[in-house]
Coordinates of C-alpha atoms and ligand atoms in Angstrom, one line a residue:
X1 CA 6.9 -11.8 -8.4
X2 CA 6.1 -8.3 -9.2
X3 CA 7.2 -5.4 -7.4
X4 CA 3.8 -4.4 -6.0
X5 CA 3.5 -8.3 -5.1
X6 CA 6.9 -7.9 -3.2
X7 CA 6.0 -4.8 -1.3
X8 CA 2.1 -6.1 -0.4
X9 CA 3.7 -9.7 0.3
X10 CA 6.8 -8.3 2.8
X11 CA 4.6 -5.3 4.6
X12 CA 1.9 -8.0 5.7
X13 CA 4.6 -10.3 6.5
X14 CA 6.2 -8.1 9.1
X15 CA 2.9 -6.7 10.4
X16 CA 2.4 -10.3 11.7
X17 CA 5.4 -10.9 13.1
X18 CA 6.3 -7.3 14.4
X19 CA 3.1 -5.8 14.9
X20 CA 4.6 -2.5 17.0
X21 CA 7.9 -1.9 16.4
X22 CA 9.6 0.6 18.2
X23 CA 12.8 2.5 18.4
X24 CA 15.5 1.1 20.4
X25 CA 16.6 4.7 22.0
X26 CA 15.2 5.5 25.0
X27 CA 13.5 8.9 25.5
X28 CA 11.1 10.2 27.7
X29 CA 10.5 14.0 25.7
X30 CA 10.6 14.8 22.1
X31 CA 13.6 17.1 23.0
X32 CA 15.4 14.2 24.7
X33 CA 14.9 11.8 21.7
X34 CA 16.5 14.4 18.9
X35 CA 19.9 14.2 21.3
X36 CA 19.4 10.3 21.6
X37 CA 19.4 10.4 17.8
X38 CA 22.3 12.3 17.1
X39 CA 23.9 10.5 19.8
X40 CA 23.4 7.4 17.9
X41 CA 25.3 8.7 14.7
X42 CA 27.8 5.3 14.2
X43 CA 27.9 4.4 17.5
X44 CA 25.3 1.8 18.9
X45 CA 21.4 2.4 20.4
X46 CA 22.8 0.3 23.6
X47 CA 25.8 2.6 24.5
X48 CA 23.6 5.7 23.7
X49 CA 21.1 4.4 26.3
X50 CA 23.5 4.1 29.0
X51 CA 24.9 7.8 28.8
X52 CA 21.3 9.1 28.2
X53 CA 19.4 8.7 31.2
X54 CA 22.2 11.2 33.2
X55 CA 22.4 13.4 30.1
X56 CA 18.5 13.6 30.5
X57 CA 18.5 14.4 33.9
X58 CA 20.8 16.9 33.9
X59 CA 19.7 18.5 31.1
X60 CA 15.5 18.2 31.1
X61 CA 14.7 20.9 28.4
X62 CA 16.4 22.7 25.6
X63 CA 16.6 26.1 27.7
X64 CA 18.9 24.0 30.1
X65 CA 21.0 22.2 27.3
X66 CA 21.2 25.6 25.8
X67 CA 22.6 27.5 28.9
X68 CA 25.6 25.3 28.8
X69 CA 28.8 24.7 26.7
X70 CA 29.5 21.7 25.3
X71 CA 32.8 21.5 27.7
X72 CA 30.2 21.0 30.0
X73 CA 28.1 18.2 28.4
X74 CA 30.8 16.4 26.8
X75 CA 31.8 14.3 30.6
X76 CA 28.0 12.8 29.9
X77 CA 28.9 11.4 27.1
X78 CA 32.1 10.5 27.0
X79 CA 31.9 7.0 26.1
X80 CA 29.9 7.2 22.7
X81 CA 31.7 8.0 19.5
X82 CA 32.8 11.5 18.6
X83 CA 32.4 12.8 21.6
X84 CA 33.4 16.3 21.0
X85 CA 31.5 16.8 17.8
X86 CA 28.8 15.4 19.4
X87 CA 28.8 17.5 22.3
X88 CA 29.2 20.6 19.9
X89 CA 25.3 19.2 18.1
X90 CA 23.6 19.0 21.0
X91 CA 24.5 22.5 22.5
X92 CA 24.4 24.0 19.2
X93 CA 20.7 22.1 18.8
X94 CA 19.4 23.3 22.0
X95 CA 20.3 26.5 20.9
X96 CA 18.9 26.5 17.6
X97 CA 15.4 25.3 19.3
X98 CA 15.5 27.6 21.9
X99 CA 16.3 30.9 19.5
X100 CA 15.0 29.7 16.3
X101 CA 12.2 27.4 17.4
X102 CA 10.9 29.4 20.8
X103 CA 11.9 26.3 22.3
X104 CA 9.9 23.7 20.5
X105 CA 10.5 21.1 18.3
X106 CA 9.4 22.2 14.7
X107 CA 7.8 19.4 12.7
X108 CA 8.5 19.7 8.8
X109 CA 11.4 18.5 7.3
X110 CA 13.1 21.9 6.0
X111 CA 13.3 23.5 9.8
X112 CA 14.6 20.4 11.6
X113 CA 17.5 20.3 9.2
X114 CA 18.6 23.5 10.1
X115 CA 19.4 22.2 13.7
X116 CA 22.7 21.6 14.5
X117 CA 23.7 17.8 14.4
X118 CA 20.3 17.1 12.5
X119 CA 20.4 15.9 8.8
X120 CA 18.1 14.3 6.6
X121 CA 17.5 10.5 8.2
X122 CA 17.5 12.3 11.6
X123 CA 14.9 14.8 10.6
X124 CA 13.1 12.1 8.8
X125 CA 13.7 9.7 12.3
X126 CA 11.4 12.7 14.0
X127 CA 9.1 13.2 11.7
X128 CA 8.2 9.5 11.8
X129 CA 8.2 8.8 15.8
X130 CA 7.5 12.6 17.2
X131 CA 5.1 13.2 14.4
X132 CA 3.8 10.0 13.0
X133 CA 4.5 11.0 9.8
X134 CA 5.0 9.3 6.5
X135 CA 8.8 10.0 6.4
X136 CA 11.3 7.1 5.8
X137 CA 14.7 7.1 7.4
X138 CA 17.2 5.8 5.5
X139 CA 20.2 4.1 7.9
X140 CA 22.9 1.8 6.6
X141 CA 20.4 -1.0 7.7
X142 CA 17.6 0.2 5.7
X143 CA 19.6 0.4 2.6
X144 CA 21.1 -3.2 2.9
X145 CA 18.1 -4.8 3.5
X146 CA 15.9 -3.0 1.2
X147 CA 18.0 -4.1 -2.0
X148 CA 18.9 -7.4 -0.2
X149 CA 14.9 -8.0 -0.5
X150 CA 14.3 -6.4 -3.7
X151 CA 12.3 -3.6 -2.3
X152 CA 15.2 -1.1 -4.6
X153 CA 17.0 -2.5 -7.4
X154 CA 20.6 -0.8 -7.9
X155 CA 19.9 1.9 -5.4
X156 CA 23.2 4.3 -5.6
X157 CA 22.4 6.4 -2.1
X158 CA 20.2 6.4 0.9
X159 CA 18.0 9.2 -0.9
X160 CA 17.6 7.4 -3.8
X161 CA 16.2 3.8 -1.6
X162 CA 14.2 6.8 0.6
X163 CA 12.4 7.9 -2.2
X164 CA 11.5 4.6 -3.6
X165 CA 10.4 3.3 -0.4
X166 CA 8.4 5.8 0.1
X167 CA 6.6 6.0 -3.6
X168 CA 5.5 1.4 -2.9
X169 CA 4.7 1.9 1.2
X170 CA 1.5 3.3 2.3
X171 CA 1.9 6.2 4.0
X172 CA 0.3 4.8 7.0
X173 CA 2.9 1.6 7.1
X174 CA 5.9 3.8 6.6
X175 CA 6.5 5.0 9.8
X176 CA 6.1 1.3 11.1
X177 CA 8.3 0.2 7.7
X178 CA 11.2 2.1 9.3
X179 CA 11.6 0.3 12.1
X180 CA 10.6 -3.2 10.6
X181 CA 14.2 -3.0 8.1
X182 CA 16.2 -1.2 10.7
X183 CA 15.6 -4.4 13.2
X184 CA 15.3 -6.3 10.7
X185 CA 18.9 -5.7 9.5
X186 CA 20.2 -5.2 12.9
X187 CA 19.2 -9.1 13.8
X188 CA 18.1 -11.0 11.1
X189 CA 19.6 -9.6 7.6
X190 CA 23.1 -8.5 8.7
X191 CA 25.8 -7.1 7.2
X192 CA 28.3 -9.8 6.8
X193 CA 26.3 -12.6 7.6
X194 CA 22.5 -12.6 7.1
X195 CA 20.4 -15.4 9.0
X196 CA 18.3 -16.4 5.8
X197 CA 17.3 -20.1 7.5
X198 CA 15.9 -17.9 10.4
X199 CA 14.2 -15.2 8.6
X200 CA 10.6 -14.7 8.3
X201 CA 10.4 -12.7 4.8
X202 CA 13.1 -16.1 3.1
X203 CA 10.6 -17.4 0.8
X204 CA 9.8 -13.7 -0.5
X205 CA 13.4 -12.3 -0.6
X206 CA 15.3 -12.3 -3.7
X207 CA 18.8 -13.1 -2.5
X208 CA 17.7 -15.9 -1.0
X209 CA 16.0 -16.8 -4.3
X210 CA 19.3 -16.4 -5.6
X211 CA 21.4 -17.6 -3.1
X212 CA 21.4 -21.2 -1.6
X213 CA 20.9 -21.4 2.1
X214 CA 24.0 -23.2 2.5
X215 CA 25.6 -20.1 0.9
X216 CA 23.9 -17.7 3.0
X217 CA 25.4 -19.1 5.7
X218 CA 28.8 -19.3 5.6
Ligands
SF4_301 S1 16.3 -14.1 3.3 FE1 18.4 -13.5 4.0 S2 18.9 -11.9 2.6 FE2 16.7 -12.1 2.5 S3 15.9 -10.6 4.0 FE3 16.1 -12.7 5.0 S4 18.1 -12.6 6.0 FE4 18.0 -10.9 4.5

């Protein structure tokens, strides 16, 4: 199998089976899915959601976030990881928007890094959902999977699998691609133990071409 073959093969695989994948962080504003974002730095999509929806109310727009300390933001969210850092990003963000951005999200690449809390697979994250744009995010997940599948080969960083995802995909599947290998290796192809007898892309996956099932699954 070629690499073009691979890429053609696993994109029309996963538009059939997950036809509208969607972020796991619930948002209800542009604003209040960059703070679900960084919120989710190493620490799960299911704990962020629970301290988000009093976080949100509390704090509806960046002007509000940005008239605050993070003292003062940091008892909504507690519970995820790094809380104090944390709390730091999202004052220091709302800031940022609010002085920088005259209080609106900017939408290219270079300006969204320069928000507090915000780096590259963030500002890609928003480029992709806010502004359906043909930026790849790069997590942990998306790295396993894609050399797992053989959509890299030797990959040494996330920026090195972003940019070769991004050169194969079409720019109108990569927004959709980003969320197909970030579920894909949250429940299917995980980290210790991938379910290859239960996965969709198997018989167009090169470790499992390489790897007995029986080994797969031990
Ligand atoms: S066959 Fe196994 S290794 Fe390949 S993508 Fe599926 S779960 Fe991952």
């Amino acid at each position: 199998m070629t690499i073009k073959q691979r890429y053609a093969a696993v994109i029309e695989r996963f538009a059939e089976t997950m036809p509208s994948p969607q972020t796991e962080l619930h948002y209800d504003t542009p604003f209040h899915l960059l703070l679900a974002v960084i919120l989710s730095a190493q620490c799960t999509d299911k704990r962020v959601n629970i301290v988000t929806p009093a976080l949100f109310e509390a704090f509806p727009t960046p002007e509000s976030l940005a008239a605050v300390t993070p003292d003062d933001v940091f008892p909504y969210i507690r519970s995820v990881s790094y809380p104090n850092n944390k709390a730091k990003s999202l004052v220091g963000a709302a800031r940022t928007i609010v002085e920088r951005f005259n209080g609106q999200l900017p939408s290219d690449i270079d300006s969204l890094m320069e928000i507090p809390g915000v780096g590259r697979k963030t500002a890609n994250v928003m480029l992709a959902v806010i502004f359906n744009r043909a930026a790849m995010a790069v997590d942990t997940h998306v790295f396993r999977v894609s050399e797992r599948i053989g959509l890299t080969t030797g990959s040494k960083n996330p920026l090195q699998t972003e940019r070769t995802l991004v050169r194969h995909i079409p720019d109108a599947d990569i927004p959709r691609a980003h969320h197909w290998l970030i579920l894909h290796g949250r429940y299917v192809c995980k980290a210790r133990r991938p379910d290859c007898l239960n996965c969709v892309i198997s018989d167009i996956c090169r470790y499992f071409s390489k790897n007995s099932p029986k080994e797969t699954q031990q």
